[in-house]
Amino acid sequence: MPALPTEKNKESFTSIISKSVYMLVEGKDEEAFFNKFFNKNQRLEPLNLNDNIQIESIQGINNLDASIGALITRTGFEKIEILLIIRDADNSHNSSFDSVRHILHKNGLPSPNNMNDFSESGGSVTTGVYILPGKPEDITGNMLEDLCLSIPDNPLIMPYIDNYLSLITGDPNVVDPKNIHKSKLLVFLASHKDVPNTLGLGTKKNYFDLNHANLYLLVEFFAKVKTLLEDGD
């Protein structure tokens, strides 16, 4: 049975469904990252993905179930050809993927058999699920912050940041950061002349190399979106 949309989730979708691809992300940082990624990546920029993909923040992964429940009851849902869900791996890539698949099935939607892939064609809506940062063996970490830290605009600064954080976490007189991934990202951002305080602002200021090889899997995923749209025409 589809999840009943709450008033909070109804209100979270402020825009009219206007594009054939609808993409749910966890927060505003992800929204800013992908908007910039589509325009800045040399392979994706010619595909004009911003013309096809409408990005919505669900204000936290715990809202995914209710957000999808709200989405499928919205006026204009029938316009959506492809529904994308992008989320962090958190504690486990596999568990996070299984959680998304369960939510999709619960709401009567198809799901991919594998992460970072798409459901089989045939239904009215194709779904695609990408678990950040990508393949576990490629990048150490479990969230978008880790992916961004692997593609810094100035890689030479990273050993200094690692050394600083190792000194902090190794000192019994200092309280360890609650989230080392987010802390490391903020230290990286603070190393710039113009200091932003969020990943989204850092992306807008070009502090990440959006043509880096570590993004190849993400590039392939979104290139497939364009192919699916063209095949459906």
PDB file of C-alpha atoms in Angstrom, residues 38-196:
ATOM      1  CA  PHE A  38      24.921  18.801 -15.445  1.00  0.00           C
ATOM      2  CA  ASN A  39      26.191  22.154 -16.759  1.00  0.00           C
ATOM      3  CA  LYS A  40      29.892  21.764 -15.965  1.00  0.00           C
ATOM      4  CA  ASN A  41      30.733  18.176 -16.910  1.00  0.00           C
ATOM      5  CA  GLN A  42      32.112  18.118 -20.443  1.00  0.00           C
ATOM      6  CA  ARG A  43      30.268  14.962 -21.417  1.00  0.00           C
ATOM      7  CA  LEU A  44      26.928  15.839 -19.832  1.00  0.00           C
ATOM      8  CA  GLU A  45      26.781  19.545 -20.704  1.00  0.00           C
ATOM      9  CA  PRO A  46      25.920  18.926 -24.404  1.00  0.00           C
ATOM     10  CA  LEU A  47      23.042  16.665 -23.324  1.00  0.00           C
ATOM     11  CA  ASN A  48      21.184  19.631 -21.772  1.00  0.00           C
ATOM     12  CA  LEU A  49      20.007  17.524 -18.850  1.00  0.00           C
ATOM     13  CA  ASN A  50      18.722  20.553 -16.962  1.00  0.00           C
ATOM     14  CA  ASP A  51      16.107  20.857 -19.713  1.00  0.00           C
ATOM     15  CA  ASN A  52      14.865  17.338 -18.965  1.00  0.00           C
ATOM     16  CA  ILE A  53      15.474  16.771 -15.248  1.00  0.00           C
ATOM     17  CA  GLN A  54      13.493  18.421 -12.456  1.00  0.00           C
ATOM     18  CA  ILE A  55      15.307  18.132  -9.116  1.00  0.00           C
ATOM     19  CA  GLU A  56      13.473  18.162  -5.790  1.00  0.00           C
ATOM     20  CA  SER A  57      14.920  17.967  -2.276  1.00  0.00           C
ATOM     21  CA  ILE A  58      13.028  15.691   0.117  1.00  0.00           C
ATOM     22  CA  GLN A  59      14.636  17.343   3.164  1.00  0.00           C
ATOM     23  CA  GLY A  60      16.244  14.164   4.484  1.00  0.00           C
ATOM     24  CA  ILE A  61      16.274  10.514   3.480  1.00  0.00           C
ATOM     25  CA  ASN A  62      13.783   9.608   6.211  1.00  0.00           C
ATOM     26  CA  ASN A  63      11.175  11.466   4.167  1.00  0.00           C
ATOM     27  CA  LEU A  64      11.657   9.318   1.056  1.00  0.00           C
ATOM     28  CA  ASP A  65       8.691   6.990   1.598  1.00  0.00           C
ATOM     29  CA  ALA A  66       6.203   9.766   2.318  1.00  0.00           C
ATOM     30  CA  SER A  67       7.675  11.933  -0.450  1.00  0.00           C
ATOM     31  CA  ILE A  68       7.134   9.249  -3.076  1.00  0.00           C
ATOM     32  CA  GLY A  69       3.649   8.657  -1.704  1.00  0.00           C
ATOM     33  CA  ALA A  70       2.932  12.363  -2.129  1.00  0.00           C
ATOM     34  CA  LEU A  71       4.516  12.488  -5.572  1.00  0.00           C
ATOM     35  CA  ILE A  72       2.421   9.710  -7.114  1.00  0.00           C
ATOM     36  CA  THR A  73      -0.786  11.481  -6.058  1.00  0.00           C
ATOM     37  CA  ARG A  74       0.237  14.868  -7.448  1.00  0.00           C
ATOM     38  CA  THR A  75      -1.362  16.420 -10.491  1.00  0.00           C
ATOM     39  CA  GLY A  76       1.003  15.934 -13.398  1.00  0.00           C
ATOM     40  CA  PHE A  77       2.623  12.710 -12.188  1.00  0.00           C
ATOM     41  CA  GLU A  78       1.600  11.108 -15.485  1.00  0.00           C
ATOM     42  CA  LYS A  79       4.091  13.431 -17.238  1.00  0.00           C
ATOM     43  CA  ILE A  80       7.012  11.694 -15.541  1.00  0.00           C
ATOM     44  CA  GLU A  81       8.749   9.110 -17.722  1.00  0.00           C
ATOM     45  CA  ILE A  82      11.733   8.509 -15.444  1.00  0.00           C
ATOM     46  CA  LEU A  83      11.881   8.825 -11.653  1.00  0.00           C
ATOM     47  CA  LEU A  84      15.392   9.075 -10.197  1.00  0.00           C
ATOM     48  CA  ILE A  85      16.326   8.590  -6.561  1.00  0.00           C
ATOM     49  CA  ILE A  86      19.798   9.642  -5.451  1.00  0.00           C
ATOM     50  CA  ARG A  87      20.827   8.941  -1.869  1.00  0.00           C
ATOM     51  CA  ASP A  88      23.888   8.386   0.317  1.00  0.00           C
ATOM     52  CA  ALA A  89      25.042   4.882   1.158  1.00  0.00           C
ATOM     53  CA  ASP A  90      25.264   5.798   4.853  1.00  0.00           C
ATOM     54  CA  ASN A  91      26.217   2.582   6.684  1.00  0.00           C
ATOM     55  CA  SER A  92      25.890   0.240   3.708  1.00  0.00           C
ATOM     56  CA  HIS A  93      25.505   0.570  -0.060  1.00  0.00           C
ATOM     57  CA  ASN A  94      23.503  -2.653  -0.247  1.00  0.00           C
ATOM     58  CA  SER A  95      21.192  -1.862   2.661  1.00  0.00           C
ATOM     59  CA  SER A  96      20.494   1.630   1.338  1.00  0.00           C
ATOM     60  CA  PHE A  97      19.684   0.245  -2.099  1.00  0.00           C
ATOM     61  CA  ASP A  98      17.408  -2.422  -0.632  1.00  0.00           C
ATOM     62  CA  SER A  99      15.619   0.259   1.377  1.00  0.00           C
ATOM     63  CA  VAL A 100      14.893   2.303  -1.753  1.00  0.00           C
ATOM     64  CA  ARG A 101      13.691  -0.786  -3.616  1.00  0.00           C
ATOM     65  CA  HIS A 102      11.327  -1.627  -0.759  1.00  0.00           C
ATOM     66  CA  ILE A 103       9.889   1.898  -0.780  1.00  0.00           C
ATOM     67  CA  LEU A 104       9.389   1.844  -4.547  1.00  0.00           C
ATOM     68  CA  HIS A 105       7.588  -1.506  -4.421  1.00  0.00           C
ATOM     69  CA  LYS A 106       5.494  -0.347  -1.471  1.00  0.00           C
ATOM     70  CA  ASN A 107       4.300   2.573  -3.569  1.00  0.00           C
ATOM     71  CA  GLY A 108       3.515   0.414  -6.600  1.00  0.00           C
ATOM     72  CA  LEU A 109       6.544   1.463  -8.645  1.00  0.00           C
ATOM     73  CA  PRO A 110       9.143  -0.692 -10.417  1.00  0.00           C
ATOM     74  CA  SER A 111      12.717  -0.790  -9.178  1.00  0.00           C
ATOM     75  CA  PRO A 112      16.117  -1.645 -10.670  1.00  0.00           C
ATOM     76  CA  ASN A 113      17.624  -5.038  -9.938  1.00  0.00           C
ATOM     77  CA  ASN A 114      20.996  -3.429  -9.299  1.00  0.00           C
ATOM     78  CA  MET A 115      22.128  -0.168  -7.733  1.00  0.00           C
ATOM     79  CA  ASN A 116      23.249   2.654 -10.004  1.00  0.00           C
ATOM     80  CA  ASP A 117      20.941   1.282 -12.681  1.00  0.00           C
ATOM     81  CA  PHE A 118      17.393   1.477 -14.020  1.00  0.00           C
ATOM     82  CA  SER A 119      14.273  -0.641 -13.873  1.00  0.00           C
ATOM     83  CA  GLU A 120      13.353  -2.701 -16.904  1.00  0.00           C
ATOM     84  CA  SER A 121      11.272  -0.978 -19.552  1.00  0.00           C
ATOM     85  CA  GLY A 122       7.607  -1.769 -19.991  1.00  0.00           C
ATOM     86  CA  GLY A 123       5.882   0.198 -17.262  1.00  0.00           C
ATOM     87  CA  SER A 124       4.543   3.725 -17.446  1.00  0.00           C
ATOM     88  CA  VAL A 125       7.473   4.954 -15.325  1.00  0.00           C
ATOM     89  CA  THR A 126      11.113   3.877 -15.351  1.00  0.00           C
ATOM     90  CA  THR A 127      12.978   4.273 -12.073  1.00  0.00           C
ATOM     91  CA  GLY A 128      16.690   4.789 -11.557  1.00  0.00           C
ATOM     92  CA  VAL A 129      18.513   4.507  -8.237  1.00  0.00           C
ATOM     93  CA  TYR A 130      22.019   5.786  -7.569  1.00  0.00           C
ATOM     94  CA  ILE A 131      23.733   5.195  -4.228  1.00  0.00           C
ATOM     95  CA  LEU A 132      26.432   7.764  -3.489  1.00  0.00           C
ATOM     96  CA  PRO A 133      29.373   7.948  -3.606  1.00  0.00           C
ATOM     97  CA  GLY A 134      29.317   5.145  -6.180  1.00  0.00           C
ATOM     98  CA  LYS A 135      31.122   1.829  -6.128  1.00  0.00           C
ATOM     99  CA  PRO A 136      32.496   1.159  -2.622  1.00  0.00           C
ATOM    100  CA  GLU A 137      35.832  -0.042  -3.998  1.00  0.00           C
ATOM    101  CA  ASP A 138      36.394   3.160  -5.979  1.00  0.00           C
ATOM    102  CA  ILE A 139      35.984   5.773  -3.256  1.00  0.00           C
ATOM    103  CA  THR A 140      36.405   5.540   0.491  1.00  0.00           C
ATOM    104  CA  GLY A 141      33.303   6.771   2.286  1.00  0.00           C
ATOM    105  CA  ASN A 142      29.546   6.594   2.210  1.00  0.00           C
ATOM    106  CA  MET A 143      28.106   9.939   1.130  1.00  0.00           C
ATOM    107  CA  LEU A 144      28.257  12.786  -1.383  1.00  0.00           C
ATOM    108  CA  GLU A 145      30.793  14.593   0.806  1.00  0.00           C
ATOM    109  CA  ASP A 146      33.251  11.725   0.278  1.00  0.00           C
ATOM    110  CA  LEU A 147      32.782  11.846  -3.472  1.00  0.00           C
ATOM    111  CA  CYS A 148      33.431  15.591  -3.487  1.00  0.00           C
ATOM    112  CA  LEU A 149      36.515  15.199  -1.295  1.00  0.00           C
ATOM    113  CA  SER A 150      37.908  12.807  -3.908  1.00  0.00           C
ATOM    114  CA  ILE A 151      37.608  15.476  -6.626  1.00  0.00           C
ATOM    115  CA  PRO A 152      39.073  18.654  -5.019  1.00  0.00           C
ATOM    116  CA  ASP A 153      40.041  21.614  -7.160  1.00  0.00           C
ATOM    117  CA  ASN A 154      43.449  21.578  -5.425  1.00  0.00           C
ATOM    118  CA  PRO A 155      44.513  18.017  -4.485  1.00  0.00           C
ATOM    119  CA  LEU A 156      47.748  19.312  -2.929  1.00  0.00           C
ATOM    120  CA  ILE A 157      45.831  20.624   0.089  1.00  0.00           C
ATOM    121  CA  MET A 158      44.353  17.249   1.027  1.00  0.00           C
ATOM    122  CA  PRO A 159      47.371  15.768   2.915  1.00  0.00           C
ATOM    123  CA  TYR A 160      47.378  18.833   5.195  1.00  0.00           C
ATOM    124  CA  ILE A 161      43.681  18.381   5.911  1.00  0.00           C
ATOM    125  CA  ASP A 162      44.162  14.685   6.640  1.00  0.00           C
ATOM    126  CA  ASN A 163      47.029  15.482   8.997  1.00  0.00           C
ATOM    127  CA  TYR A 164      44.993  18.126  10.830  1.00  0.00           C
ATOM    128  CA  LEU A 165      42.058  15.784  11.362  1.00  0.00           C
ATOM    129  CA  SER A 166      44.307  12.926  12.466  1.00  0.00           C
ATOM    130  CA  LEU A 167      45.794  15.174  15.149  1.00  0.00           C
ATOM    131  CA  ILE A 168      42.334  16.090  16.417  1.00  0.00           C
ATOM    132  CA  THR A 169      40.899  12.576  16.437  1.00  0.00           C
ATOM    133  CA  GLY A 170      44.062  11.211  18.023  1.00  0.00           C
ATOM    134  CA  ASP A 171      44.022  13.623  20.960  1.00  0.00           C
ATOM    135  CA  PRO A 172      42.136  12.285  24.013  1.00  0.00           C
ATOM    136  CA  ASN A 173      41.642  15.863  25.213  1.00  0.00           C
ATOM    137  CA  VAL A 174      39.669  16.812  22.103  1.00  0.00           C
ATOM    138  CA  VAL A 175      36.116  15.695  21.384  1.00  0.00           C
ATOM    139  CA  ASP A 176      35.978  13.877  18.054  1.00  0.00           C
ATOM    140  CA  PRO A 177      33.784  15.363  15.319  1.00  0.00           C
ATOM    141  CA  LYS A 178      30.312  13.824  15.220  1.00  0.00           C
ATOM    142  CA  ASN A 179      30.585  13.284  11.462  1.00  0.00           C
ATOM    143  CA  ILE A 180      34.172  13.105  10.234  1.00  0.00           C
ATOM    144  CA  HIS A 181      33.071  13.204   6.574  1.00  0.00           C
ATOM    145  CA  LYS A 182      31.208  16.497   6.916  1.00  0.00           C
ATOM    146  CA  SER A 183      33.937  17.916   9.163  1.00  0.00           C
ATOM    147  CA  LYS A 184      36.597  17.129   6.584  1.00  0.00           C
ATOM    148  CA  LEU A 185      34.549  18.780   3.874  1.00  0.00           C
ATOM    149  CA  LEU A 186      34.168  21.955   5.945  1.00  0.00           C
ATOM    150  CA  VAL A 187      37.919  22.064   6.614  1.00  0.00           C
ATOM    151  CA  PHE A 188      38.505  21.708   2.873  1.00  0.00           C
ATOM    152  CA  LEU A 189      36.092  24.534   2.091  1.00  0.00           C
ATOM    153  CA  ALA A 190      37.723  26.703   4.770  1.00  0.00           C
ATOM    154  CA  SER A 191      41.084  26.315   3.018  1.00  0.00           C
ATOM    155  CA  HIS A 192      39.887  28.551   0.178  1.00  0.00           C
ATOM    156  CA  LYS A 193      40.242  32.309  -0.038  1.00  0.00           C
ATOM    157  CA  ASP A 194      36.484  32.765  -0.413  1.00  0.00           C
ATOM    158  CA  VAL A 195      35.064  30.470   2.259  1.00  0.00           C
ATOM    159  CA  PRO A 196      31.639  28.876   1.698  1.00  0.00           C
TER     160      PRO A 196
END
